[in-house]
Amino acid sequence: MSMAAVETQLPGDRISKRNFDKLARFIYDYSGIKMPSTKLTMLEGRLRRRLRATNHATFDDYCDFLFNHDGLDQETVYLIDVVTTNKTDFFREAKHFDYLQTVALPTIANSGVRTIRTWSSACSTGAEPYTMAMVLAEFAESRNNVSYSVLATDLSTDVLQTARRGIYPEDLIAPVPRDLQRKYVLTAKQPGRREVRITPKLRSKVGFARMNLMDEKYPIGELMNVIFCRNVLIYFDKQTQAGVLNRLCACLATGGYMFIGHSESITGFDLSLKQVSNTVFQRI
């Protein structure tokens, strides 16, 4: 498709019901993300950039490319990027980090664990794993014989790119306590830039990787002592939630802790977990 063709794209071009159903089925099967018809306008808005990037004049052309000409081989990553929601903040749902600091980490360390392995399983742009790393660094500093690691994974390559850079608008760092900002956040040298960056030392403690929670197994190496899977389950149906939670439990060491979002629940699932606080669970 030529650029001239792209320039003739009609502003009123819409995704047909037939193509929307195909897209919704593929997105669900690949990522577990539900795509009801109420998301049509959102999907159209977000996909227009992909039409321009791939030089397709209409949604029909783009979907024909995806489903009839092997376009999914190259477009899947970008297609998933546009449908994922990536709201995140430092110290979001702050009581989780209070519990991590005052209960979970001391309990894990007192059980004899010397390297505390933690996982942010839907890390978005990095605010969650860097918050975890700050709390862990403070705890490790108070215990001479304890170290830690943070694995941060997400389905979206766009957010992982941002997370690896560790550069954020100045306003986003506001929830980080001042003493932690002084230790773990660098301010831009140019006063008007209004950006901050996580310190190299803290960034070095967080390893990033792309991972799909729909995969049958999660290649995370040794069992984790702490897993954060927050504000992700809400995008899945019950069947998908059950599969994800069971696979996460299989990655969690006995006595380890799992944190889910405050608006999420594991009620009704048969899991090897006991509730120890609001939306905090311990592997039994």
PDB file of C-alpha atoms in Angstrom:
ATOM      1  CA  MET A   1       0.000   0.000   0.000  1.00  0.00           C
ATOM      2  CA  SER A   2       1.466   3.361  -0.999  1.00  0.00           C
ATOM      3  CA  MET A   3       1.591   6.485   1.134  1.00  0.00           C
ATOM      4  CA  ALA A   4      -0.752   8.067  -1.386  1.00  0.00           C
ATOM      5  CA  ALA A   5      -3.271   5.422  -0.472  1.00  0.00           C
ATOM      6  CA  VAL A   6      -2.797   6.173   3.183  1.00  0.00           C
ATOM      7  CA  GLU A   7      -3.448   9.843   2.601  1.00  0.00           C
ATOM      8  CA  THR A   8      -6.845   8.927   1.116  1.00  0.00           C
ATOM      9  CA  GLN A   9      -7.885   7.191   4.349  1.00  0.00           C
ATOM     10  CA  LEU A  10     -11.345   8.350   5.281  1.00  0.00           C
ATOM     11  CA  PRO A  11     -11.672   9.817   8.784  1.00  0.00           C
ATOM     12  CA  GLY A  12     -14.907   7.891   9.221  1.00  0.00           C
ATOM     13  CA  ASP A  13     -13.352   4.514   8.482  1.00  0.00           C
ATOM     14  CA  ARG A  14     -14.538   1.951  11.042  1.00  0.00           C
ATOM     15  CA  ILE A  15     -13.714  -1.619  12.031  1.00  0.00           C
ATOM     16  CA  SER A  16     -16.455  -3.918  10.714  1.00  0.00           C
ATOM     17  CA  LYS A  17     -18.189  -6.248  13.175  1.00  0.00           C
ATOM     18  CA  ARG A  18     -16.661  -9.231  11.394  1.00  0.00           C
ATOM     19  CA  ASN A  19     -13.132  -7.862  11.760  1.00  0.00           C
ATOM     20  CA  PHE A  20     -13.720  -6.684  15.315  1.00  0.00           C
ATOM     21  CA  ASP A  21     -14.809 -10.198  16.278  1.00  0.00           C
ATOM     22  CA  LYS A  22     -11.638 -11.605  14.695  1.00  0.00           C
ATOM     23  CA  LEU A  23      -9.443  -9.099  16.499  1.00  0.00           C
ATOM     24  CA  ALA A  24     -11.214  -9.670  19.811  1.00  0.00           C
ATOM     25  CA  ARG A  25     -10.844 -13.454  19.519  1.00  0.00           C
ATOM     26  CA  PHE A  26      -7.149 -13.221  18.675  1.00  0.00           C
ATOM     27  CA  ILE A  27      -6.418 -10.754  21.493  1.00  0.00           C
ATOM     28  CA  TYR A  28      -8.252 -12.950  24.007  1.00  0.00           C
ATOM     29  CA  ASP A  29      -6.576 -16.172  22.885  1.00  0.00           C
ATOM     30  CA  TYR A  30      -3.120 -14.593  22.913  1.00  0.00           C
ATOM     31  CA  SER A  31      -3.248 -12.402  26.006  1.00  0.00           C
ATOM     32  CA  GLY A  32      -6.383 -13.339  27.947  1.00  0.00           C
ATOM     33  CA  ILE A  33      -7.562  -9.732  27.671  1.00  0.00           C
ATOM     34  CA  LYS A  34     -11.301  -9.431  27.193  1.00  0.00           C
ATOM     35  CA  MET A  35     -12.341  -7.187  24.307  1.00  0.00           C
ATOM     36  CA  PRO A  36     -16.105  -6.610  24.513  1.00  0.00           C
ATOM     37  CA  SER A  37     -17.916  -4.622  21.829  1.00  0.00           C
ATOM     38  CA  THR A  38     -17.875  -1.572  24.091  1.00  0.00           C
ATOM     39  CA  LYS A  39     -14.128  -1.365  23.380  1.00  0.00           C
ATOM     40  CA  LEU A  40     -14.658  -0.857  19.641  1.00  0.00           C
ATOM     41  CA  THR A  41     -14.069   2.896  19.634  1.00  0.00           C
ATOM     42  CA  MET A  42     -11.018   2.559  21.885  1.00  0.00           C
ATOM     43  CA  LEU A  43      -9.556  -0.117  19.623  1.00  0.00           C
ATOM     44  CA  GLU A  44     -10.146   1.963  16.507  1.00  0.00           C
ATOM     45  CA  GLY A  45      -8.430   4.956  18.057  1.00  0.00           C
ATOM     46  CA  ARG A  46      -5.399   3.000  19.167  1.00  0.00           C
ATOM     47  CA  LEU A  47      -5.052   1.007  15.942  1.00  0.00           C
ATOM     48  CA  ARG A  48      -4.977   4.057  13.633  1.00  0.00           C
ATOM     49  CA  ARG A  49      -1.281   4.488  14.462  1.00  0.00           C
ATOM     50  CA  ARG A  50      -0.645   0.912  13.338  1.00  0.00           C
ATOM     51  CA  LEU A  51      -2.473   1.566  10.062  1.00  0.00           C
ATOM     52  CA  ARG A  52      -0.160   4.504   9.427  1.00  0.00           C
ATOM     53  CA  ALA A  53       2.933   2.542  10.474  1.00  0.00           C
ATOM     54  CA  THR A  54       2.095  -0.352   8.168  1.00  0.00           C
ATOM     55  CA  ASN A  55       0.816   1.807   5.295  1.00  0.00           C
ATOM     56  CA  HIS A  56      -2.705   0.426   5.241  1.00  0.00           C
ATOM     57  CA  ALA A  57      -5.456   2.812   4.215  1.00  0.00           C
ATOM     58  CA  THR A  58      -8.395   1.149   5.963  1.00  0.00           C
ATOM     59  CA  PHE A  59      -9.123  -1.194   8.846  1.00  0.00           C
ATOM     60  CA  ASP A  60     -10.335  -3.740   6.295  1.00  0.00           C
ATOM     61  CA  ASP A  61      -6.935  -3.633   4.561  1.00  0.00           C
ATOM     62  CA  TYR A  62      -5.092  -3.945   7.871  1.00  0.00           C
ATOM     63  CA  CYS A  63      -7.206  -6.882   9.056  1.00  0.00           C
ATOM     64  CA  ASP A  64      -6.845  -8.599   5.674  1.00  0.00           C
ATOM     65  CA  PHE A  65      -3.076  -8.235   6.125  1.00  0.00           C
ATOM     66  CA  LEU A  66      -3.262  -9.653   9.667  1.00  0.00           C
ATOM     67  CA  PHE A  67      -5.495 -12.631   9.076  1.00  0.00           C
ATOM     68  CA  ASN A  68      -4.995 -13.555   5.408  1.00  0.00           C
ATOM     69  CA  HIS A  69      -1.391 -12.635   4.658  1.00  0.00           C
ATOM     70  CA  ASP A  70       0.506 -13.750   7.786  1.00  0.00           C
ATOM     71  CA  GLY A  71       0.614 -10.206   9.136  1.00  0.00           C
ATOM     72  CA  LEU A  72       0.247 -11.440  12.698  1.00  0.00           C
ATOM     73  CA  ASP A  73       3.795 -12.766  12.557  1.00  0.00           C
ATOM     74  CA  GLN A  74       5.129  -9.213  12.621  1.00  0.00           C
ATOM     75  CA  GLU A  75       2.198  -7.327  14.114  1.00  0.00           C
ATOM     76  CA  THR A  76       1.301  -9.350  17.213  1.00  0.00           C
ATOM     77  CA  VAL A  77       3.695  -7.501  19.518  1.00  0.00           C
ATOM     78  CA  TYR A  78       2.439  -4.092  18.338  1.00  0.00           C
ATOM     79  CA  LEU A  79      -1.197  -5.194  18.356  1.00  0.00           C
ATOM     80  CA  ILE A  80      -0.907  -6.319  21.968  1.00  0.00           C
ATOM     81  CA  ASP A  81       0.919  -3.123  22.878  1.00  0.00           C
ATOM     82  CA  VAL A  82      -2.018  -0.996  21.752  1.00  0.00           C
ATOM     83  CA  VAL A  83      -4.640  -2.931  23.719  1.00  0.00           C
ATOM     84  CA  THR A  84      -2.825  -3.151  27.041  1.00  0.00           C
ATOM     85  CA  THR A  85      -3.613  -0.648  29.775  1.00  0.00           C
ATOM     86  CA  ASN A  86      -0.590   0.616  31.641  1.00  0.00           C
ATOM     87  CA  LYS A  87      -1.668   2.801  34.531  1.00  0.00           C
ATOM     88  CA  THR A  88       0.936   2.683  37.263  1.00  0.00           C
ATOM     89  CA  ASP A  89       2.349   4.816  40.052  1.00  0.00           C
ATOM     90  CA  PHE A  90       5.165   4.645  42.558  1.00  0.00           C
ATOM     91  CA  PHE A  91       3.918   3.291  45.899  1.00  0.00           C
ATOM     92  CA  ARG A  92       0.502   2.587  44.346  1.00  0.00           C
ATOM     93  CA  GLU A  93      -1.727   0.925  46.963  1.00  0.00           C
ATOM     94  CA  ALA A  94       0.817   1.950  49.577  1.00  0.00           C
ATOM     95  CA  LYS A  95      -0.394  -0.421  52.306  1.00  0.00           C
ATOM     96  CA  HIS A  96       1.049  -3.297  50.286  1.00  0.00           C
ATOM     97  CA  PHE A  97       4.508  -1.806  50.645  1.00  0.00           C
ATOM     98  CA  ASP A  98       3.961  -1.192  54.358  1.00  0.00           C
ATOM     99  CA  TYR A  99       3.106  -4.882  54.722  1.00  0.00           C
ATOM    100  CA  LEU A 100       6.065  -5.910  52.593  1.00  0.00           C
ATOM    101  CA  GLN A 101       8.431  -3.846  54.714  1.00  0.00           C
ATOM    102  CA  THR A 102       7.086  -4.582  58.185  1.00  0.00           C
ATOM    103  CA  VAL A 103       5.823  -8.169  57.917  1.00  0.00           C
ATOM    104  CA  ALA A 104       6.696 -10.064  54.749  1.00  0.00           C
ATOM    105  CA  LEU A 105      10.393  -9.282  54.414  1.00  0.00           C
ATOM    106  CA  PRO A 106      11.251  -9.802  58.114  1.00  0.00           C
ATOM    107  CA  THR A 107       9.319 -13.099  58.098  1.00  0.00           C
ATOM    108  CA  ILE A 108      11.113 -14.319  54.980  1.00  0.00           C
ATOM    109  CA  ALA A 109      14.543 -13.283  56.267  1.00  0.00           C
ATOM    110  CA  ASN A 110      13.907 -14.794  59.695  1.00  0.00           C
ATOM    111  CA  SER A 111      13.081 -18.107  57.993  1.00  0.00           C
ATOM    112  CA  GLY A 112      16.680 -18.290  56.785  1.00  0.00           C
ATOM    113  CA  VAL A 113      16.367 -16.917  53.247  1.00  0.00           C
ATOM    114  CA  ARG A 114      19.485 -14.918  52.392  1.00  0.00           C
ATOM    115  CA  THR A 115      18.627 -13.785  48.845  1.00  0.00           C
ATOM    116  CA  ILE A 116      15.008 -12.640  48.661  1.00  0.00           C
ATOM    117  CA  ARG A 117      13.656 -13.231  45.165  1.00  0.00           C
ATOM    118  CA  THR A 118      10.788 -10.986  44.113  1.00  0.00           C
ATOM    119  CA  TRP A 119       8.731 -10.652  40.929  1.00  0.00           C
ATOM    120  CA  SER A 120       6.596  -7.866  39.532  1.00  0.00           C
ATOM    121  CA  SER A 121       4.644  -9.942  37.032  1.00  0.00           C
ATOM    122  CA  ALA A 122       2.936  -7.063  35.208  1.00  0.00           C
ATOM    123  CA  CYS A 123       5.473  -4.322  35.713  1.00  0.00           C
ATOM    124  CA  SER A 124       4.132  -1.762  33.216  1.00  0.00           C
ATOM    125  CA  THR A 125       6.516   1.197  32.913  1.00  0.00           C
ATOM    126  CA  GLY A 126       8.522   0.198  35.983  1.00  0.00           C
ATOM    127  CA  ALA A 127       7.051   2.153  38.886  1.00  0.00           C
ATOM    128  CA  GLU A 128       6.063  -1.023  40.748  1.00  0.00           C
ATOM    129  CA  PRO A 129       9.365  -2.943  40.485  1.00  0.00           C
ATOM    130  CA  TYR A 130      11.414   0.158  41.309  1.00  0.00           C
ATOM    131  CA  THR A 131       9.195   0.771  44.349  1.00  0.00           C
ATOM    132  CA  MET A 132       9.760  -2.836  45.386  1.00  0.00           C
ATOM    133  CA  ALA A 133      13.505  -2.379  44.870  1.00  0.00           C
ATOM    134  CA  MET A 134      13.542   0.712  47.102  1.00  0.00           C
ATOM    135  CA  VAL A 135      11.782  -1.146  49.917  1.00  0.00           C
ATOM    136  CA  LEU A 136      14.033  -4.169  49.478  1.00  0.00           C
ATOM    137  CA  ALA A 137      17.201  -2.053  49.377  1.00  0.00           C
ATOM    138  CA  GLU A 138      16.237  -0.378  52.637  1.00  0.00           C
ATOM    139  CA  PHE A 139      15.518  -3.738  54.231  1.00  0.00           C
ATOM    140  CA  ALA A 140      18.765  -5.284  52.965  1.00  0.00           C
ATOM    141  CA  GLU A 141      20.680  -2.304  54.332  1.00  0.00           C
ATOM    142  CA  SER A 142      19.256  -3.032  57.774  1.00  0.00           C
ATOM    143  CA  ARG A 143      20.282  -6.702  57.576  1.00  0.00           C
ATOM    144  CA  ASN A 144      23.926  -7.310  56.776  1.00  0.00           C
ATOM    145  CA  ASN A 145      23.370 -10.868  55.576  1.00  0.00           C
ATOM    146  CA  VAL A 146      20.401 -10.350  53.243  1.00  0.00           C
ATOM    147  CA  SER A 147      20.400  -9.528  49.523  1.00  0.00           C
ATOM    148  CA  TYR A 148      17.597  -9.359  46.986  1.00  0.00           C
ATOM    149  CA  SER A 149      16.638  -9.449  43.339  1.00  0.00           C
ATOM    150  CA  VAL A 150      13.646  -8.092  41.427  1.00  0.00           C
ATOM    151  CA  LEU A 151      12.342  -9.671  38.230  1.00  0.00           C
ATOM    152  CA  ALA A 152      10.016  -7.395  36.272  1.00  0.00           C
ATOM    153  CA  THR A 153       7.979  -8.748  33.364  1.00  0.00           C
ATOM    154  CA  ASP A 154       5.229  -7.470  31.124  1.00  0.00           C
ATOM    155  CA  LEU A 155       3.516  -8.409  27.889  1.00  0.00           C
ATOM    156  CA  SER A 156       4.007  -4.988  26.316  1.00  0.00           C
ATOM    157  CA  THR A 157       7.351  -4.173  24.723  1.00  0.00           C
ATOM    158  CA  ASP A 158       6.529  -0.446  24.769  1.00  0.00           C
ATOM    159  CA  VAL A 159       6.276  -0.294  28.555  1.00  0.00           C
ATOM    160  CA  LEU A 160       9.349  -2.467  29.044  1.00  0.00           C
ATOM    161  CA  GLN A 161      11.390  -0.021  26.986  1.00  0.00           C
ATOM    162  CA  THR A 162      10.284   2.821  29.251  1.00  0.00           C
ATOM    163  CA  ALA A 163      10.901   0.741  32.370  1.00  0.00           C
ATOM    164  CA  ARG A 164      14.449  -0.141  31.383  1.00  0.00           C
ATOM    165  CA  ARG A 165      15.328   3.537  30.884  1.00  0.00           C
ATOM    166  CA  GLY A 166      13.971   4.398  34.329  1.00  0.00           C
ATOM    167  CA  ILE A 167      13.231   7.999  33.310  1.00  0.00           C
ATOM    168  CA  TYR A 168       9.965   9.545  34.522  1.00  0.00           C
ATOM    169  CA  PRO A 169       8.181  12.881  34.652  1.00  0.00           C
ATOM    170  CA  GLU A 170       9.042  14.671  37.874  1.00  0.00           C
ATOM    171  CA  ASP A 171       5.412  14.594  39.050  1.00  0.00           C
ATOM    172  CA  LEU A 172       5.255  10.784  38.932  1.00  0.00           C
ATOM    173  CA  ILE A 173       7.868  10.445  41.626  1.00  0.00           C
ATOM    174  CA  ALA A 174       5.886  12.561  44.120  1.00  0.00           C
ATOM    175  CA  PRO A 175       4.560   9.553  46.139  1.00  0.00           C
ATOM    176  CA  VAL A 176       8.133   8.411  46.884  1.00  0.00           C
ATOM    177  CA  PRO A 177       9.133   9.547  50.399  1.00  0.00           C
ATOM    178  CA  ARG A 178      11.744  12.315  50.377  1.00  0.00           C
ATOM    179  CA  ASP A 179      14.443  10.248  52.057  1.00  0.00           C
ATOM    180  CA  LEU A 180      14.058   7.532  49.403  1.00  0.00           C
ATOM    181  CA  GLN A 181      14.060  10.105  46.606  1.00  0.00           C
ATOM    182  CA  ARG A 182      17.398  11.421  47.857  1.00  0.00           C
ATOM    183  CA  LYS A 183      18.885   7.906  47.782  1.00  0.00           C
ATOM    184  CA  TYR A 184      17.349   6.358  44.683  1.00  0.00           C
ATOM    185  CA  VAL A 185      16.262   9.141  42.303  1.00  0.00           C
ATOM    186  CA  LEU A 186      18.403  11.499  40.244  1.00  0.00           C
ATOM    187  CA  THR A 187      17.094  14.870  39.090  1.00  0.00           C
ATOM    188  CA  ALA A 188      17.822  16.232  35.613  1.00  0.00           C
ATOM    189  CA  LYS A 189      20.757  18.625  35.397  1.00  0.00           C
ATOM    190  CA  GLN A 190      18.757  20.939  33.143  1.00  0.00           C
ATOM    191  CA  PRO A 191      16.260  22.699  35.487  1.00  0.00           C
ATOM    192  CA  GLY A 192      13.552  23.028  32.839  1.00  0.00           C
ATOM    193  CA  ARG A 193      13.546  19.363  31.883  1.00  0.00           C
ATOM    194  CA  ARG A 194      11.351  18.266  34.821  1.00  0.00           C
ATOM    195  CA  GLU A 195      12.417  14.638  34.585  1.00  0.00           C
ATOM    196  CA  VAL A 196      14.002  12.252  37.059  1.00  0.00           C
ATOM    197  CA  ARG A 197      15.840   8.966  36.687  1.00  0.00           C
ATOM    198  CA  ILE A 198      16.201   5.960  38.946  1.00  0.00           C
ATOM    199  CA  THR A 199      19.816   5.614  40.099  1.00  0.00           C
ATOM    200  CA  PRO A 200      22.028   3.153  38.177  1.00  0.00           C
ATOM    201  CA  LYS A 201      22.612   1.111  41.341  1.00  0.00           C
ATOM    202  CA  LEU A 202      18.897   0.524  41.894  1.00  0.00           C
ATOM    203  CA  ARG A 203      18.244  -0.071  38.177  1.00  0.00           C
ATOM    204  CA  SER A 204      20.929  -2.752  38.234  1.00  0.00           C
ATOM    205  CA  LYS A 205      18.899  -4.701  40.808  1.00  0.00           C
ATOM    206  CA  VAL A 206      15.869  -5.017  38.516  1.00  0.00           C
ATOM    207  CA  GLY A 207      15.901  -7.416  35.573  1.00  0.00           C
ATOM    208  CA  PHE A 208      13.301  -6.860  32.840  1.00  0.00           C
ATOM    209  CA  ALA A 209      11.877  -9.419  30.420  1.00  0.00           C
ATOM    210  CA  ARG A 210       8.837  -9.857  28.191  1.00  0.00           C
ATOM    211  CA  MET A 211       6.473 -12.541  29.460  1.00  0.00           C
ATOM    212  CA  ASN A 212       2.930 -13.542  28.605  1.00  0.00           C
ATOM    213  CA  LEU A 213       0.901 -14.641  31.628  1.00  0.00           C
ATOM    214  CA  MET A 214      -1.112 -16.811  29.217  1.00  0.00           C
ATOM    215  CA  ASP A 215       1.924 -19.048  28.660  1.00  0.00           C
ATOM    216  CA  GLU A 216       1.675 -22.543  30.126  1.00  0.00           C
ATOM    217  CA  LYS A 217       4.850 -22.120  32.193  1.00  0.00           C
ATOM    218  CA  TYR A 218       6.691 -19.097  33.544  1.00  0.00           C
ATOM    219  CA  PRO A 219      10.490 -19.412  33.089  1.00  0.00           C
ATOM    220  CA  ILE A 220      11.502 -17.507  36.222  1.00  0.00           C
ATOM    221  CA  GLY A 221      14.211 -19.848  37.506  1.00  0.00           C
ATOM    222  CA  GLU A 222      14.153 -20.613  41.220  1.00  0.00           C
ATOM    223  CA  LEU A 223      10.971 -20.102  43.223  1.00  0.00           C
ATOM    224  CA  MET A 224      10.028 -16.580  44.241  1.00  0.00           C
ATOM    225  CA  ASN A 225       9.608 -15.334  47.801  1.00  0.00           C
ATOM    226  CA  VAL A 226       7.341 -12.453  46.792  1.00  0.00           C
ATOM    227  CA  ILE A 227       5.078 -12.047  43.750  1.00  0.00           C
ATOM    228  CA  PHE A 228       3.178  -8.898  42.843  1.00  0.00           C
ATOM    229  CA  CYS A 229       0.345  -9.463  40.340  1.00  0.00           C
ATOM    230  CA  ARG A 230      -1.764  -6.366  40.826  1.00  0.00           C
ATOM    231  CA  ASN A 231      -4.529  -4.882  38.707  1.00  0.00           C
ATOM    232  CA  VAL A 232      -4.093  -7.493  35.993  1.00  0.00           C
ATOM    233  CA  LEU A 233      -6.629 -10.163  36.926  1.00  0.00           C
ATOM    234  CA  ILE A 234      -9.448  -7.670  36.386  1.00  0.00           C
ATOM    235  CA  TYR A 235      -8.815  -7.875  32.637  1.00  0.00           C
ATOM    236  CA  PHE A 236      -9.263 -11.674  32.587  1.00  0.00           C
ATOM    237  CA  ASP A 237     -12.347 -13.879  32.791  1.00  0.00           C
ATOM    238  CA  LYS A 238     -12.650 -16.406  35.644  1.00  0.00           C
ATOM    239  CA  GLN A 239     -11.174 -19.295  33.674  1.00  0.00           C
ATOM    240  CA  THR A 240      -8.107 -17.263  32.704  1.00  0.00           C
ATOM    241  CA  GLN A 241      -7.745 -15.914  36.249  1.00  0.00           C
ATOM    242  CA  ALA A 242      -7.694 -19.476  37.591  1.00  0.00           C
ATOM    243  CA  GLY A 243      -4.969 -20.511  35.160  1.00  0.00           C
ATOM    244  CA  VAL A 244      -2.795 -17.480  35.887  1.00  0.00           C
ATOM    245  CA  LEU A 245      -3.176 -17.781  39.660  1.00  0.00           C
ATOM    246  CA  ASN A 246      -2.331 -21.486  39.643  1.00  0.00           C
ATOM    247  CA  ARG A 247       0.787 -20.885  37.566  1.00  0.00           C
ATOM    248  CA  LEU A 248       1.847 -18.019  39.831  1.00  0.00           C
ATOM    249  CA  CYS A 249       1.358 -20.217  42.897  1.00  0.00           C
ATOM    250  CA  ALA A 250       3.602 -22.829  41.280  1.00  0.00           C
ATOM    251  CA  CYS A 251       6.336 -20.157  41.134  1.00  0.00           C
ATOM    252  CA  LEU A 252       5.958 -19.105  44.784  1.00  0.00           C
ATOM    253  CA  ALA A 253       8.033 -20.718  47.546  1.00  0.00           C
ATOM    254  CA  THR A 254       6.248 -22.120  50.586  1.00  0.00           C
ATOM    255  CA  GLY A 255       5.848 -19.219  53.005  1.00  0.00           C
ATOM    256  CA  GLY A 256       6.181 -16.715  50.174  1.00  0.00           C
ATOM    257  CA  TYR A 257       3.763 -13.833  49.656  1.00  0.00           C
ATOM    258  CA  MET A 258       1.467 -12.908  46.774  1.00  0.00           C
ATOM    259  CA  PHE A 259      -0.003  -9.431  46.392  1.00  0.00           C
ATOM    260  CA  ILE A 260      -2.990  -8.741  44.126  1.00  0.00           C
ATOM    261  CA  GLY A 261      -4.812  -5.480  43.404  1.00  0.00           C
ATOM    262  CA  HIS A 262      -7.171  -4.007  45.979  1.00  0.00           C
ATOM    263  CA  SER A 263     -10.091  -4.391  43.549  1.00  0.00           C
ATOM    264  CA  GLU A 264      -9.251  -8.045  42.835  1.00  0.00           C
ATOM    265  CA  SER A 265     -10.172 -11.275  44.598  1.00  0.00           C
ATOM    266  CA  ILE A 266      -9.196 -14.945  44.642  1.00  0.00           C
ATOM    267  CA  THR A 267     -12.480 -16.038  46.217  1.00  0.00           C
ATOM    268  CA  GLY A 268     -13.775 -19.241  44.667  1.00  0.00           C
ATOM    269  CA  PHE A 269     -10.395 -20.499  43.462  1.00  0.00           C
ATOM    270  CA  ASP A 270      -8.740 -23.640  44.840  1.00  0.00           C
ATOM    271  CA  LEU A 271      -5.250 -22.300  45.578  1.00  0.00           C
ATOM    272  CA  SER A 272      -2.497 -23.146  48.075  1.00  0.00           C
ATOM    273  CA  LEU A 273      -2.780 -19.707  49.633  1.00  0.00           C
ATOM    274  CA  LYS A 274      -4.045 -18.295  52.910  1.00  0.00           C
ATOM    275  CA  GLN A 275      -5.062 -14.672  53.313  1.00  0.00           C
ATOM    276  CA  VAL A 276      -2.813 -12.753  55.703  1.00  0.00           C
ATOM    277  CA  SER A 277      -3.926  -9.199  54.987  1.00  0.00           C
ATOM    278  CA  ASN A 278      -6.174  -7.262  52.611  1.00  0.00           C
ATOM    279  CA  THR A 279      -5.337  -8.682  49.123  1.00  0.00           C
ATOM    280  CA  VAL A 280      -2.137 -10.248  50.509  1.00  0.00           C
ATOM    281  CA  PHE A 281      -1.754 -14.042  50.587  1.00  0.00           C
ATOM    282  CA  GLN A 282       0.853 -16.511  51.813  1.00  0.00           C
ATOM    283  CA  ARG A 283       1.771 -19.805  50.167  1.00  0.00           C
ATOM    284  CA  ILE A 284       0.984 -22.817  52.350  1.00  0.00           C
TER     285      ILE A 284
END
